[in-house]
PDB file of C-alpha atoms in Angstrom:
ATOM      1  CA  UNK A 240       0.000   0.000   0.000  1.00 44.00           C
ATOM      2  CA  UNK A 241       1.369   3.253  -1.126  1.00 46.00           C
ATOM      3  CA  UNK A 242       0.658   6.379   1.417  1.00 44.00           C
ATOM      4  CA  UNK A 243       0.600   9.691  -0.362  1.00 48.00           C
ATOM      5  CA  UNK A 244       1.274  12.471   1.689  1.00 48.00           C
ATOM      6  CA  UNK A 245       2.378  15.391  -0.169  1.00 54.00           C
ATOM      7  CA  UNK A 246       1.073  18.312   1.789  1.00 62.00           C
ATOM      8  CA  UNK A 247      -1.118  18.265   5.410  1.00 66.00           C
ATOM      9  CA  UNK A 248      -4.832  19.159   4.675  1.00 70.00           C
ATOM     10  CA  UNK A 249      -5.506  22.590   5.911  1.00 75.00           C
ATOM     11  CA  UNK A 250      -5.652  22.652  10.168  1.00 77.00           C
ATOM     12  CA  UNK A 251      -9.236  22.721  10.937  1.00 77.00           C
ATOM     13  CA  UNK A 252     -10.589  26.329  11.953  1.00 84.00           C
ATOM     14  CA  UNK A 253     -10.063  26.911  15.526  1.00 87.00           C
ATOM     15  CA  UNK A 254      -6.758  25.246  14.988  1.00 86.00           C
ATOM     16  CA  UNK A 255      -4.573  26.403  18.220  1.00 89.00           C
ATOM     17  CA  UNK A 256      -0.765  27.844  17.696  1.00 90.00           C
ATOM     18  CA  UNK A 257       0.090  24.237  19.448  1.00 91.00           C
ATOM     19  CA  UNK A 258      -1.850  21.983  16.985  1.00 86.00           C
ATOM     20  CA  UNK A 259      -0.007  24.028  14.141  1.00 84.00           C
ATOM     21  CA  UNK A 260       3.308  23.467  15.632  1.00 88.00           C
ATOM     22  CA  UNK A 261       2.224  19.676  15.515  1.00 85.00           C
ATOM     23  CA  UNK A 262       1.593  19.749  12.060  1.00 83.00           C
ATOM     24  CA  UNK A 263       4.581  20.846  11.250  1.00 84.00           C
ATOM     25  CA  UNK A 264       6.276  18.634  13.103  1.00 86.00           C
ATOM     26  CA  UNK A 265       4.434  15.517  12.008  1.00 83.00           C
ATOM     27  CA  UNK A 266       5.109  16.715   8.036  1.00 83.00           C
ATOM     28  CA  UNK A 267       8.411  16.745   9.271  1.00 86.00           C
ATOM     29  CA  UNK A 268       8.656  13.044  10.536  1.00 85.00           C
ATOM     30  CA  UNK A 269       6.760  12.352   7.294  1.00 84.00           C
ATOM     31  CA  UNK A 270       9.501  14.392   5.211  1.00 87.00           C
ATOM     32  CA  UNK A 271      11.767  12.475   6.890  1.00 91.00           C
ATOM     33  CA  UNK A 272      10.685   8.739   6.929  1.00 91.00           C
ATOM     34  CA  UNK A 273       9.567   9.274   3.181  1.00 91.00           C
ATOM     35  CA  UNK A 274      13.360   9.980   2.297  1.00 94.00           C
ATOM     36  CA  UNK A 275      14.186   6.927   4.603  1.00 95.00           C
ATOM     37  CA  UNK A 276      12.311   4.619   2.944  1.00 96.00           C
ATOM     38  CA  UNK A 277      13.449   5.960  -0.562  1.00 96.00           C
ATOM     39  CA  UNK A 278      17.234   5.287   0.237  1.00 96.00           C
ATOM     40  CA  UNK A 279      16.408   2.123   1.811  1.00 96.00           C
ATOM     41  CA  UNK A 280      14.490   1.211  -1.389  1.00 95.00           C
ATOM     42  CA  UNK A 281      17.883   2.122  -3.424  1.00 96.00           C
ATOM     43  CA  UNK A 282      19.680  -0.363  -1.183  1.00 96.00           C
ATOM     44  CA  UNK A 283      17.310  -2.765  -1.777  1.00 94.00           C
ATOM     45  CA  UNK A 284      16.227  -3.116  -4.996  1.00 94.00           C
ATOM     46  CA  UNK A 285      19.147  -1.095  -6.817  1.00 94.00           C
ATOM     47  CA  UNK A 286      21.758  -2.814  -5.398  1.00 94.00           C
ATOM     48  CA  UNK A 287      21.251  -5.946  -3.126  1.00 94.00           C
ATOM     49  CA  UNK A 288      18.931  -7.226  -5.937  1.00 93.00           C
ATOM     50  CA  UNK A 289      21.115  -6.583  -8.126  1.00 93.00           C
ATOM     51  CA  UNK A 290      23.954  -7.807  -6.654  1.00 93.00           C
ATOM     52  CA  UNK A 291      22.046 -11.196  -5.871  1.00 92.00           C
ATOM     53  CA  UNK A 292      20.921 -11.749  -9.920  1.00 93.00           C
ATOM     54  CA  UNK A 293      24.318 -11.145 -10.823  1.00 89.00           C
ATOM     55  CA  UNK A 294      27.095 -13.628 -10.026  1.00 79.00           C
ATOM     56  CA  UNK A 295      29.516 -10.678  -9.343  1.00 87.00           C
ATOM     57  CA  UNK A 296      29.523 -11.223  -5.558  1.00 90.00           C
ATOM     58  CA  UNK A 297      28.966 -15.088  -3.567  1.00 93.00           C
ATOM     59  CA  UNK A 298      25.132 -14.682  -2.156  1.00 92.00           C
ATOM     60  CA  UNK A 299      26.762 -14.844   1.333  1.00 94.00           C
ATOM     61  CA  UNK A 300      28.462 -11.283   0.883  1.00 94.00           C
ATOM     62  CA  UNK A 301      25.441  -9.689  -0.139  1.00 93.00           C
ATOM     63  CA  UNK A 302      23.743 -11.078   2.946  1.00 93.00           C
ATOM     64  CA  UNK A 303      26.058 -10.489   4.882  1.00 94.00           C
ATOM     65  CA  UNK A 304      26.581  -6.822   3.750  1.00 93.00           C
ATOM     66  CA  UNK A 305      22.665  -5.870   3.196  1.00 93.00           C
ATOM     67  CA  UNK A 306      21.529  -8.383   5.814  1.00 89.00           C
ATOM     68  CA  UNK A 307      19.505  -6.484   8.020  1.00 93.00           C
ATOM     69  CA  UNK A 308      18.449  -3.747   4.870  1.00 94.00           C
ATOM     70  CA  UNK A 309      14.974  -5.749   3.777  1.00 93.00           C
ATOM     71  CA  UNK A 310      13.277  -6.153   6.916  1.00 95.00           C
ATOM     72  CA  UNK A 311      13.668  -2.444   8.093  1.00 96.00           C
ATOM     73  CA  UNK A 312      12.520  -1.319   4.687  1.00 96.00           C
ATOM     74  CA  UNK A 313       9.755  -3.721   5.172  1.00 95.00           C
ATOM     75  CA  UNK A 314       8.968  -2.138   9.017  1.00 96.00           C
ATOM     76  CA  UNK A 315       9.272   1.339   7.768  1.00 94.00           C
ATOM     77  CA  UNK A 316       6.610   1.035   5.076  1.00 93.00           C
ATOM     78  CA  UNK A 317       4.485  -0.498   7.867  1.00 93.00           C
ATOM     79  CA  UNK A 318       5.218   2.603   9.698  1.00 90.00           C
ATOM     80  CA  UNK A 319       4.480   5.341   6.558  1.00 87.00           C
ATOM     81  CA  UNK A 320       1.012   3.583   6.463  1.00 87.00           C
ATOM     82  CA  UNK A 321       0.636   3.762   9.975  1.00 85.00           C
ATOM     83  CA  UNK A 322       1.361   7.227  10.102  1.00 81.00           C
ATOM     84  CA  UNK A 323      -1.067   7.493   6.987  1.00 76.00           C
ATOM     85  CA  UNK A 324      -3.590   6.578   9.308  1.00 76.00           C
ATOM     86  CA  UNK A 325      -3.539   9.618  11.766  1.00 72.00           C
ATOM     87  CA  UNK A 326      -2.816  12.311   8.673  1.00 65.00           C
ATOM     88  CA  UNK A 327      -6.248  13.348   9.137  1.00 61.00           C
ATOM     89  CA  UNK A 328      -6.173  13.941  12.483  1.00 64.00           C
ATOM     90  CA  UNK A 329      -3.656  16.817  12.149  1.00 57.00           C
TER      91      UNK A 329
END
């Protein structure tokens, strides 16, 4: 699933000065984890992939180098869609 943030909605009216600040803060974190996740994607699919079709490197290096790299790329797109979830609320 594929969260599209772009821009916050506009704050609802009666918005305080502290519920601004928030949504600033949270477009931040979303700034933020978007580019994450984009250079973990790189990793991923531009070069571990890669590196696995290819017989350039023995499987074991690759794991060994990018071991950890596809299951917190998996756990941060669980978190973008979590965070999808509560965009509204802002």
């Amino acid at each position: 699933m594929q969260v599209e943030w772009g821009h916050l909605p506009p704050p609802p009216s009666g918005a305080t000065e502290n519920d601004i600040k928030r949504r600033r803060i949270l477009q931040s974190l979303v700034q933020s984890e978007k580019a994450y996740i984009n250079s973990l994607g790189i990793l991923e699919h531009d070069y571990r992939q890669q590196l696995l079709r290819q017989p350039v490197v023995e499987k074991s290096y690759v794991d060994r180098i990018f071991g950890k790299v596809t299951p917190i790329y998996s756990l941060h797109k669980l978190f973008e869609i979590a965070l999808g979830k509560y965009r509204n609320f802002f």
